[in-house]
Amino acid sequence: MSTQPVSTPWQLPWPEGTIARYWTVAGATVDITDNGKTDGWRYDTKCTGCPHKDAFKIEDSAHRSSQTHASVCRALPRPAVTA
């Protein structure tokens, strides 16, 4: 029997600006990016499986929210768009 290698989120390149990545129960990720803004919503979160996204002023809040979402999201990772 032949098996396919499993690709995990920590093996894939992280998008530019990503400071943390949480793995969802279905294998998608919730990424936290630092957009560099110093006067407002600095940390953006985005799930790669479902439309969930948010913005935070405090990094710790972004981590807590991302981890909570990752623990319950069952959306499969969206496939890469090919031309």
GROMACS .gro file of C-alpha atoms in nm:
model
   83
    1MET     CA    1   0.000   0.000   0.000
    2SER     CA    2   0.129   0.345  -0.093
    3THR     CA    3   0.084   0.643   0.136
    4GLN     CA    4   0.096   1.013   0.057
    5PRO     CA    5   0.305   1.246   0.273
    6VAL     CA    6   0.099   1.467   0.498
    7SER     CA    7   0.157   1.838   0.470
    8THR     CA    8   0.116   2.022   0.798
    9PRO     CA    9   0.073   2.397   0.855
   10TRP     CA   10   0.417   2.436   1.007
   11GLN     CA   11   0.577   2.291   0.691
   12LEU     CA   12   0.408   2.540   0.458
   13PRO     CA   13   0.558   2.887   0.410
   14TRP     CA   14   0.390   3.144   0.629
   15PRO     CA   15   0.243   3.449   0.456
   16GLU     CA   16   0.452   3.763   0.495
   17GLY     CA   17   0.389   3.938   0.826
   18THR     CA   18   0.248   3.625   0.994
   19ILE     CA   19   0.361   3.609   1.356
   20ALA     CA   20   0.163   3.302   1.467
   21ARG     CA   21  -0.037   3.017   1.320
   22TYR     CA   22  -0.297   2.796   1.486
   23TRP     CA   23  -0.404   2.463   1.335
   24THR     CA   24  -0.779   2.403   1.322
   25VAL     CA   25  -0.939   2.067   1.396
   26ALA     CA   26  -1.000   2.017   1.021
   27GLY     CA   27  -0.648   2.110   0.911
   28ALA     CA   28  -0.692   2.474   0.808
   29THR     CA   29  -0.502   2.746   0.992
   30VAL     CA   30  -0.582   3.068   1.171
   31ASP     CA   31  -0.302   3.314   1.099
   32ILE     CA   32  -0.214   3.624   1.297
   33THR     CA   33  -0.039   3.902   1.108
   34ASP     CA   34   0.115   4.221   1.241
   35ASN     CA   35   0.011   4.494   0.999
   36GLY     CA   36   0.252   4.743   1.159
   37LYS     CA   37  -0.009   5.004   1.253
   38THR     CA   38   0.081   5.167   1.583
   39ASP     CA   39  -0.232   5.376   1.627
   40GLY     CA   40  -0.512   5.119   1.613
   41TRP     CA   41  -0.601   4.765   1.505
   42ARG     CA   42  -0.252   4.620   1.467
   43TYR     CA   43  -0.311   4.243   1.467
   44ASP     CA   44  -0.524   4.081   1.198
   45THR     CA   45  -0.650   3.723   1.221
   46LYS     CA   46  -0.780   3.515   0.932
   47CYS     CA   47  -0.894   3.154   0.904
   48THR     CA   48  -0.782   2.975   0.587
   49GLY     CA   49  -1.084   2.744   0.598
   50CYS     CA   50  -1.382   2.969   0.662
   51PRO     CA   51  -1.456   3.342   0.624
   52HIS     CA   52  -1.371   3.418   0.990
   53LYS     CA   53  -1.141   3.718   1.035
   54ASP     CA   54  -1.093   3.985   1.298
   55ALA     CA   55  -0.861   4.267   1.407
   56PHE     CA   56  -0.715   4.343   1.749
   57LYS     CA   57  -0.523   4.621   1.920
   58ILE     CA   58  -0.355   4.383   2.164
   59GLU     CA   59  -0.148   4.084   2.046
   60ASP     CA   60  -0.251   3.863   2.339
   61SER     CA   61  -0.618   3.911   2.247
   62ALA     CA   62  -0.544   3.804   1.889
   63HIS     CA   63  -0.375   3.487   2.016
   64ARG     CA   64  -0.662   3.395   2.249
   65SER     CA   65  -0.924   3.455   1.980
   66SER     CA   66  -0.729   3.261   1.716
   67GLN     CA   67  -0.675   2.965   1.945
   68THR     CA   68  -1.044   2.960   2.040
   69HIS     CA   69  -1.153   2.971   1.676
   70ALA     CA   70  -0.902   2.701   1.576
   71SER     CA   71  -1.033   2.469   1.847
   72VAL     CA   72  -1.385   2.466   1.701
   73CYS     CA   73  -1.357   2.544   1.326
   74ARG     CA   74  -1.430   2.243   1.110
   75ALA     CA   75  -1.391   2.408   0.771
   76LEU     CA   76  -1.144   2.232   0.545
   77PRO     CA   77  -0.849   2.432   0.414
   78ARG     CA   78  -0.933   2.613   0.092
   79PRO     CA   79  -0.729   2.480  -0.201
   80ALA     CA   80  -0.468   2.704  -0.360
   81VAL     CA   81  -0.594   2.892  -0.663
   82THR     CA   82  -0.432   2.778  -0.983
   83ALA     CA   83  -0.427   2.977  -1.304
   0.00000   0.00000   0.00000
